[in-house]
Tab-separated table of C-alpha atoms and ligand atoms in Angstrom:
chain	number	residue	atom	x	y	z
A	1	MET	CA	76.324	114.905	87.433
A	2	LYS	CA	74.863	115.196	83.897
A	3	LYS	CA	72.055	112.819	83.061
A	4	VAL	CA	71.489	111.087	79.714
A	5	LEU	CA	68.641	108.911	78.435
A	6	ILE	CA	69.672	106.287	75.883
A	7	THR	CA	66.878	104.463	74.056
A	8	GLY	CA	67.652	101.092	72.525
A	9	ALA	CA	70.081	100.689	75.432
A	10	ALA	CA	70.167	96.883	75.252
A	11	GLY	CA	70.953	96.888	71.536
A	12	PHE	CA	74.279	96.818	69.750
A	13	LEU	CA	75.024	100.553	69.491
A	14	GLY	CA	72.849	101.513	72.484
A	15	SER	CA	74.792	99.281	74.867
A	16	HIS	CA	78.153	100.621	73.680
A	17	LEU	CA	76.808	104.158	74.143
A	18	CYS	CA	75.802	103.301	77.728
A	19	ASP	CA	79.392	102.169	78.379
A	20	LYS	CA	80.783	105.343	76.819
A	21	PHE	CA	78.605	107.725	78.857
A	22	ILE	CA	79.270	105.818	82.091
A	23	LYS	CA	82.984	106.122	81.337
A	24	GLU	CA	82.595	109.859	80.724
A	25	GLY	CA	81.016	110.280	84.177
A	26	PHE	CA	77.321	110.581	83.288
A	27	LYS	CA	74.293	109.223	85.056
A	28	VAL	CA	72.800	106.915	82.419
A	29	ILE	CA	69.163	105.895	82.049
A	30	GLY	CA	68.818	103.048	79.582
A	31	MET	CA	65.458	102.301	77.982
A	32	ASP	CA	64.519	99.333	75.801
A	33	ASN	CA	61.446	97.212	75.068
A	34	LEU	CA	63.765	94.248	74.387
A	35	ILE	CA	62.151	93.285	71.064
A	36	THR	CA	65.535	93.099	69.381
A	37	GLY	CA	67.780	94.169	72.279
A	38	ASP	CA	69.286	91.789	74.830
A	39	LEU	CA	69.855	92.524	78.535
A	40	LYS	CA	73.065	90.516	78.317
A	41	ASN	CA	74.638	93.522	76.576
A	42	ILE	CA	74.158	95.761	79.627
A	43	GLU	CA	74.106	93.241	82.473
A	44	HIS	CA	77.503	94.470	83.667
A	45	LEU	CA	76.033	97.960	84.275
A	46	PHE	CA	73.226	96.984	86.644
A	47	LYS	CA	75.532	96.982	89.667
A	48	LEU	CA	76.392	100.664	89.180
A	49	ASP	CA	74.616	103.500	91.038
A	50	THR	CA	75.059	105.605	87.916
A	51	PHE	CA	72.982	103.267	85.743
A	52	GLU	CA	69.243	102.708	85.700
A	53	PHE	CA	67.152	100.660	83.293
A	54	TYR	CA	63.530	101.158	82.202
A	55	HIS	CA	61.813	98.339	80.307
A	56	HIS	CA	59.593	100.495	78.118
A	57	ASP	CA	58.449	100.965	74.518
A	58	VAL	CA	59.250	104.536	73.425
A	59	SER	CA	56.366	104.462	70.946
A	60	LYS	CA	54.245	105.008	74.070
A	61	PHE	CA	54.420	108.130	76.262
A	62	VAL	CA	57.840	108.404	77.921
A	63	HIS	CA	58.188	109.731	81.445
A	64	ILE	CA	61.500	110.352	83.194
A	65	PRO	CA	61.442	111.929	86.650
A	66	GLY	CA	63.797	114.850	87.367
A	67	ASP	CA	66.265	116.631	85.137
A	68	LEU	CA	67.626	115.382	81.872
A	69	ASP	CA	70.540	116.879	79.930
A	70	TYR	CA	70.804	114.658	76.865
A	71	ILE	CA	68.709	112.096	74.989
A	72	LEU	CA	70.080	109.665	72.383
A	73	HIS	CA	67.367	107.906	70.399
A	74	PHE	CA	68.814	104.553	69.304
A	75	ALA	CA	65.737	102.364	69.661
A	76	SER	CA	64.837	100.721	66.345
A	77	PRO	CA	65.107	97.406	64.589
A	78	ALA	CA	68.102	98.088	62.358
A	79	SER	CA	68.782	95.040	60.228
A	80	PRO	CA	66.843	94.140	57.073
A	81	ILE	CA	65.750	90.804	58.560
A	82	ASP	CA	64.340	92.569	61.647
A	83	TYR	CA	62.407	95.239	59.862
A	84	LEU	CA	60.934	92.680	57.488
A	85	LYS	CA	59.746	90.711	60.498
A	86	ILE	CA	58.424	93.678	62.518
A	87	PRO	CA	57.613	96.396	59.990
A	88	ILE	CA	54.917	98.191	62.004
A	89	GLN	CA	57.047	98.522	65.152
A	90	THR	CA	59.876	99.794	62.938
A	91	LEU	CA	57.632	102.537	61.563
A	92	LYS	CA	56.283	103.379	65.002
A	93	VAL	CA	59.577	103.682	66.833
A	94	GLY	CA	60.983	106.007	64.156
A	95	SER	CA	57.867	108.192	64.016
A	96	LEU	CA	55.798	108.001	67.236
A	97	GLY	CA	58.875	107.150	69.330
A	98	THR	CA	60.785	110.118	67.948
A	99	HIS	CA	57.800	112.406	68.554
A	100	ASN	CA	57.611	111.296	72.207
A	101	LEU	CA	61.324	111.904	72.714
A	102	LEU	CA	61.176	115.315	71.035
A	103	GLY	CA	58.367	116.184	73.440
A	104	LEU	CA	60.396	114.911	76.379
A	105	ALA	CA	63.479	116.872	75.230
A	106	LYS	CA	61.366	120.032	74.957
A	107	ALA	CA	59.853	119.558	78.412
A	108	LYS	CA	63.269	118.958	80.001
A	109	GLY	CA	65.296	121.427	77.935
A	110	ALA	CA	67.499	118.497	76.918
A	111	ARG	CA	69.604	118.124	73.778
A	112	LEU	CA	68.399	115.255	71.563
A	113	LEU	CA	70.536	113.233	69.145
A	114	ILE	CA	68.719	110.903	66.788
A	115	ALA	CA	70.226	107.866	65.092
A	116	SER	CA	69.596	108.205	61.395
A	117	THR	CA	71.115	106.001	58.740
A	118	SER	CA	72.756	105.693	55.342
A	119	GLU	CA	69.435	104.047	54.358
A	120	VAL	CA	68.014	107.571	53.913
A	121	TYR	CA	70.095	107.573	50.701
A	122	GLY	CA	68.351	104.362	49.536
A	123	ASP	CA	70.066	102.719	46.554
A	124	PRO	CA	72.226	105.788	45.947
A	125	LEU	CA	72.787	107.360	42.563
A	126	VAL	CA	75.557	109.569	43.973
A	127	HIS	CA	78.796	107.989	45.129
A	128	PRO	CA	80.239	108.397	47.712
A	129	GLN	CA	77.226	109.763	49.591
A	130	THR	CA	77.472	113.311	50.893
A	131	GLU	CA	74.943	114.733	53.362
A	132	GLU	CA	73.571	116.943	50.561
A	133	TYR	CA	72.341	113.934	48.545
A	134	TYR	CA	68.556	113.530	48.902
A	135	GLY	CA	68.475	109.807	48.218
A	136	ASN	CA	66.777	107.218	46.046
A	137	VAL	CA	64.313	105.353	48.243
A	138	ASN	CA	61.438	103.029	47.305
A	139	THR	CA	58.753	104.188	49.731
A	140	ILE	CA	56.656	101.015	49.355
A	141	GLY	CA	59.431	98.408	49.167
A	142	PRO	CA	60.315	96.100	52.087
A	143	ARG	CA	63.057	98.455	53.302
A	144	GLY	CA	60.702	101.457	53.022
A	145	VAL	CA	59.418	100.904	56.567
A	146	TYR	CA	62.880	101.602	57.950
A	147	ASP	CA	64.077	104.137	55.398
A	148	GLU	CA	60.951	106.285	55.500
A	149	ALA	CA	60.652	106.132	59.291
A	150	LYS	CA	64.206	107.440	59.487
A	151	ARG	CA	63.559	110.131	56.889
A	152	PHE	CA	60.438	111.229	58.765
A	153	GLN	CA	62.475	111.189	61.976
A	154	GLU	CA	64.946	113.638	60.447
A	155	SER	CA	62.136	115.966	59.235
A	156	MET	CA	60.406	115.922	62.592
A	157	THR	CA	63.666	116.615	64.413
A	158	MET	CA	64.490	119.601	62.180
A	159	ALA	CA	60.929	120.909	62.638
A	160	TYR	CA	61.310	120.824	66.433
A	161	HIS	CA	64.663	122.537	66.078
A	162	ARG	CA	63.305	125.283	63.827
A	163	PHE	CA	59.905	125.758	65.424
A	164	HIS	CA	60.696	125.191	69.103
A	165	GLY	CA	64.406	126.026	69.078
A	166	LEU	CA	65.172	122.549	70.453
A	167	GLU	CA	68.840	121.548	70.502
A	168	THR	CA	69.060	118.614	68.104
A	169	ARG	CA	71.733	116.525	66.383
A	170	ILE	CA	71.348	113.991	63.547
A	171	VAL	CA	73.883	111.244	62.890
A	172	ARG	CA	73.650	109.224	59.667
A	173	ILE	CA	75.178	105.911	60.591
A	174	PHE	CA	76.789	103.738	57.924
A	175	ASN	CA	77.324	99.964	58.323
A	176	THR	CA	78.896	99.410	61.725
A	177	TYR	CA	80.131	96.160	63.261
A	178	GLY	CA	81.730	94.768	66.379
A	179	PRO	CA	81.080	92.806	69.578
A	180	ARG	CA	77.420	92.560	70.707
A	181	MET	CA	75.979	92.383	67.211
A	182	ARG	CA	73.301	89.730	67.273
A	183	LEU	CA	74.497	86.521	65.699
A	184	ASN	CA	71.108	85.959	64.041
A	185	ASP	CA	70.288	89.508	62.961
A	186	GLY	CA	70.856	88.603	59.311
A	187	ARG	CA	73.501	91.256	58.731
A	188	VAL	CA	76.378	90.214	56.587
A	189	ILE	CA	79.127	90.115	59.239
A	190	PRO	CA	77.345	87.987	61.882
A	191	ALA	CA	75.841	85.924	59.030
A	192	PHE	CA	79.226	85.020	57.517
A	193	ILE	CA	80.980	84.504	60.856
A	194	GLY	CA	78.061	82.425	62.197
A	195	GLN	CA	78.131	80.271	59.079
A	196	ALA	CA	81.895	79.770	59.385
A	197	LEU	CA	81.612	78.826	63.068
A	198	ARG	CA	78.740	76.385	62.444
A	199	GLY	CA	80.497	74.832	59.443
A	200	GLU	CA	77.899	75.968	56.924
A	201	ASP	CA	78.374	77.358	53.432
A	202	LEU	CA	78.694	81.136	53.146
A	203	THR	CA	75.706	82.815	51.510
A	204	VAL	CA	76.521	85.682	49.154
A	205	PHE	CA	73.430	87.518	47.951
A	206	GLY	CA	73.363	88.455	44.267
A	207	ASP	CA	76.727	88.193	42.491
A	208	GLY	CA	78.486	89.912	45.400
A	209	SER	CA	79.419	92.982	43.353
A	210	GLN	CA	77.453	95.249	45.710
A	211	THR	CA	79.692	97.251	48.024
A	212	ARG	CA	79.612	98.312	51.657
A	213	SER	CA	82.014	100.257	53.902
A	214	PHE	CA	82.283	98.850	57.421
A	215	CYS	CA	83.012	100.951	60.502
A	216	TYR	CA	84.242	99.441	63.777
A	217	VAL	CA	81.926	100.156	66.697
A	218	ASP	CA	84.475	102.048	68.859
A	219	ASP	CA	85.034	104.537	66.025
A	220	GLN	CA	81.281	104.918	65.523
A	221	ILE	CA	80.705	105.639	69.223
A	222	GLU	CA	83.465	108.287	69.274
A	223	GLY	CA	81.920	109.945	66.205
A	224	ILE	CA	78.455	110.032	67.782
A	225	TYR	CA	79.823	111.438	71.037
A	226	SER	CA	81.745	114.203	69.222
A	227	LEU	CA	78.649	115.132	67.235
A	228	LEU	CA	76.471	115.317	70.347
A	229	MET	CA	78.977	117.653	72.012
A	230	SER	CA	79.397	119.827	68.898
A	231	ASP	CA	77.292	122.807	67.815
A	232	TYR	CA	76.377	121.302	64.452
A	233	VAL	CA	72.646	120.814	63.805
A	234	GLU	CA	72.457	119.345	60.305
A	235	PRO	CA	72.991	115.629	59.559
A	236	VAL	CA	76.531	114.241	59.677
A	237	ASN	CA	77.662	110.941	58.112
A	238	ILE	CA	79.614	108.716	60.498
A	239	GLY	CA	81.169	105.651	58.930
A	240	ASN	CA	84.367	104.224	57.527
A	241	PRO	CA	84.911	105.154	53.870
A	242	TYR	CA	87.026	102.045	53.141
A	243	GLU	CA	84.739	100.340	50.610
A	244	ILE	CA	84.735	96.654	49.643
A	245	SER	CA	82.551	94.387	47.497
A	246	ILE	CA	80.704	91.601	49.321
A	247	LEU	CA	82.547	89.054	47.156
A	248	ASP	CA	85.951	90.381	48.236
A	249	PHE	CA	84.690	90.597	51.786
A	250	VAL	CA	83.638	86.945	51.919
A	251	GLN	CA	87.210	86.044	50.918
A	252	GLU	CA	88.484	88.057	53.886
A	253	ILE	CA	86.094	86.104	56.135
A	254	ILE	CA	87.347	82.777	54.736
A	255	LYS	CA	90.915	83.848	55.480
A	256	LEU	CA	90.060	85.127	58.963
A	257	THR	CA	88.063	82.079	60.067
A	258	GLY	CA	89.940	79.402	58.116
A	259	THR	CA	86.600	77.856	57.129
A	260	GLN	CA	86.699	75.050	54.530
A	261	GLN	CA	83.116	75.696	53.447
A	262	LYS	CA	82.215	76.998	50.013
A	263	ILE	CA	80.488	80.174	48.869
A	264	ILE	CA	76.925	79.768	47.634
A	265	PHE	CA	74.984	82.461	45.803
A	266	LYS	CA	71.412	83.436	46.752
A	267	PRO	CA	69.061	85.963	45.148
A	268	LEU	CA	69.708	89.583	45.969
A	269	PRO	CA	67.059	90.926	48.387
A	270	LYS	CA	64.730	93.529	46.885
A	271	ASP	CA	66.088	97.099	46.937
A	272	ASP	CA	69.447	95.966	48.335
A	273	PRO	CA	71.682	99.011	47.668
A	274	MET	CA	74.356	98.297	45.041
A	275	GLN	CA	76.941	100.606	46.546
A	276	ARG	CA	77.495	102.454	49.778
A	277	GLN	CA	80.374	104.619	50.943
A	278	PRO	CA	80.194	107.605	53.249
A	279	ASP	CA	81.741	110.929	52.330
A	280	ILE	CA	83.049	111.930	55.768
A	281	THR	CA	84.431	115.354	54.881
A	282	LYS	CA	81.945	117.009	57.242
A	283	ALA	CA	82.782	114.738	60.184
A	284	LYS	CA	86.490	115.369	59.573
A	285	THR	CA	86.270	119.131	59.260
A	286	ILE	CA	83.502	119.928	61.728
A	287	LEU	CA	84.136	117.292	64.403
A	288	GLY	CA	87.800	116.529	63.768
A	289	TRP	CA	86.735	112.860	63.693
A	290	GLU	CA	87.817	110.005	61.481
A	291	PRO	CA	87.888	106.231	61.962
A	292	LYS	CA	91.052	104.747	63.472
A	293	VAL	CA	90.450	100.979	63.529
A	294	ASP	CA	91.210	99.196	60.263
A	295	ARG	CA	89.041	96.322	59.081
A	296	LYS	CA	91.641	93.652	59.802
A	297	GLU	CA	91.899	94.629	63.446
A	298	GLY	CA	88.167	95.267	63.863
A	299	MET	CA	87.235	91.945	62.292
A	300	ARG	CA	89.711	90.090	64.510
A	301	LEU	CA	88.088	91.609	67.633
A	302	THR	CA	84.621	90.824	66.291
A	303	TYR	CA	85.546	87.239	65.443
A	304	ASP	CA	86.982	86.752	68.940
A	305	TYR	CA	83.686	87.953	70.394
A	306	PHE	CA	81.577	85.575	68.310
A	307	LYS	CA	83.941	82.692	69.115
A	308	SER	CA	83.451	83.379	72.832
A	309	LEU	CA	79.679	82.766	72.582
A	310	SER	CA	78.401	79.419	73.817
A	311	GLU	CA	77.663	76.475	71.527
A	312	ASN	CA	74.032	76.904	72.488
A	313	GLU	CA	73.817	80.477	71.230
A	314	LEU	CA	75.583	79.468	68.063
A	315	LYS	CA	73.046	76.717	67.399
A	316	LYS	CA	70.131	79.035	68.072
A	317	SER	CA	71.477	81.530	65.565
A	318	GLU	CA	71.162	79.334	62.500
A	319	HIS	CA	71.037	81.517	59.443
A	320	LYS	CA	67.556	82.166	58.134
A	321	ASP	CA	67.129	82.734	54.442
A	322	PHE	CA	64.826	85.715	54.126
A	323	THR	CA	65.408	86.261	50.436
A	324	SER	CA	62.602	83.939	49.313
A	325	HIS	CA	59.823	86.320	50.354
A	326	ASN	CA	61.823	89.349	49.392
A	327	ARG	CA	62.797	88.851	45.753
A	328	LYS	CA	63.146	91.514	43.110
J	1	LIG	N1	74.580	89.833	52.413
J	1	LIG	C1	75.062	88.654	51.863
J	1	LIG	N2	74.914	87.488	52.558
J	1	LIG	C2	74.313	87.421	53.784
J	1	LIG	C3	73.831	88.616	54.358
J	1	LIG	C4	73.974	89.815	53.647
J	1	LIG	O1	75.624	88.664	50.744
J	1	LIG	O2	74.220	86.312	54.338
J	1	LIG	C5	74.728	91.093	51.666
J	1	LIG	C6	73.456	91.930	51.540
J	1	LIG	O3	72.681	91.504	50.418
J	1	LIG	C7	74.000	93.321	51.381
J	1	LIG	C8	75.302	93.301	52.189
J	1	LIG	O4	75.621	91.929	52.380
J	1	LIG	O5	74.313	93.595	50.037
J	1	LIG	C9	75.175	93.976	53.547
J	1	LIG	O6	74.021	93.480	54.162
J	1	LIG	P1	73.596	93.883	55.644
J	1	LIG	O7	72.294	93.201	55.885
J	1	LIG	O8	74.702	93.608	56.566
J	1	LIG	O9	73.399	95.450	55.643
J	1	LIG	P2	72.732	96.519	54.661
J	1	LIG	O10	72.182	95.858	53.422
J	1	LIG	O11	71.683	97.168	55.478
J	1	LIG	O12	73.880	97.397	54.336
């Protein structure tokens, strides 16, 4: 039985990856320090012999007994509100954490896939973003802690590949959504749905002309799995190229939820990218992958998930305005 270590296992993408690898017949070791992750996301796996969980911070030395075939490094705060709140941990998990896992992969002869991000492109001057674009990142801005940690992570990974011949893969993940997103993580989809469910006004940042392209989680997981199993070493964008402005998107949310609340405009957070759309030519040609779930269907599934949460969780998730200490 092949063995895989998944870091960030209790998080949104990490927990879905655990499910995927269990389904594919792997022995899965999940690791998380639970700063932003939630055990609720993987509770259903604890009864399985093929699943094991380590409560550990990957920024510290990582030890796994026995063989290891694959490592997927998905531990990191990943929403702007999180990395503003815990900037140092964000830098450490992307840099020190990655270094520890590269060392572990080398010692075990395992293949390592790291979760990179469209944030390496910053506020992009090339549209849509191809993997060849080097990006436009403000190193010292509030998002710099995430963006630069991820850029360093990519450099370090390629260095281990070139210098040590380590088998590595790099996925650049574009905005992804679905069940198990945290209702209070500040991201636009849980923010809007949470506001609709609590009967609050919907907060659009800036004038809403900025664009994003949202990928449903099942598609994202399939893309990551195909990349891990492929022979391709350089970064690959995985995301859904169907782009929409935040203003058009909030209208879709109003229609989906039937909320009677109004839209209110708040200042645009500093360095908030004005446009984002993945060029997925590489994923299509090299992996034979493309997204299958359209936004209408994906949003319906996501809304159903958020509706199923208890009143208590909904109350706890009240939207926090983080734009005031983050203005242009
Ligand atoms: N956004 C918004 N209202 C909110 C939360 C986010 O208008 O309550 C905007 C945000 O400014 C950004 C877009 O939605 O332009 C996507 O934000 P998110 O935090 O989901 O992801 P990212 O900026 O990392 O793509």
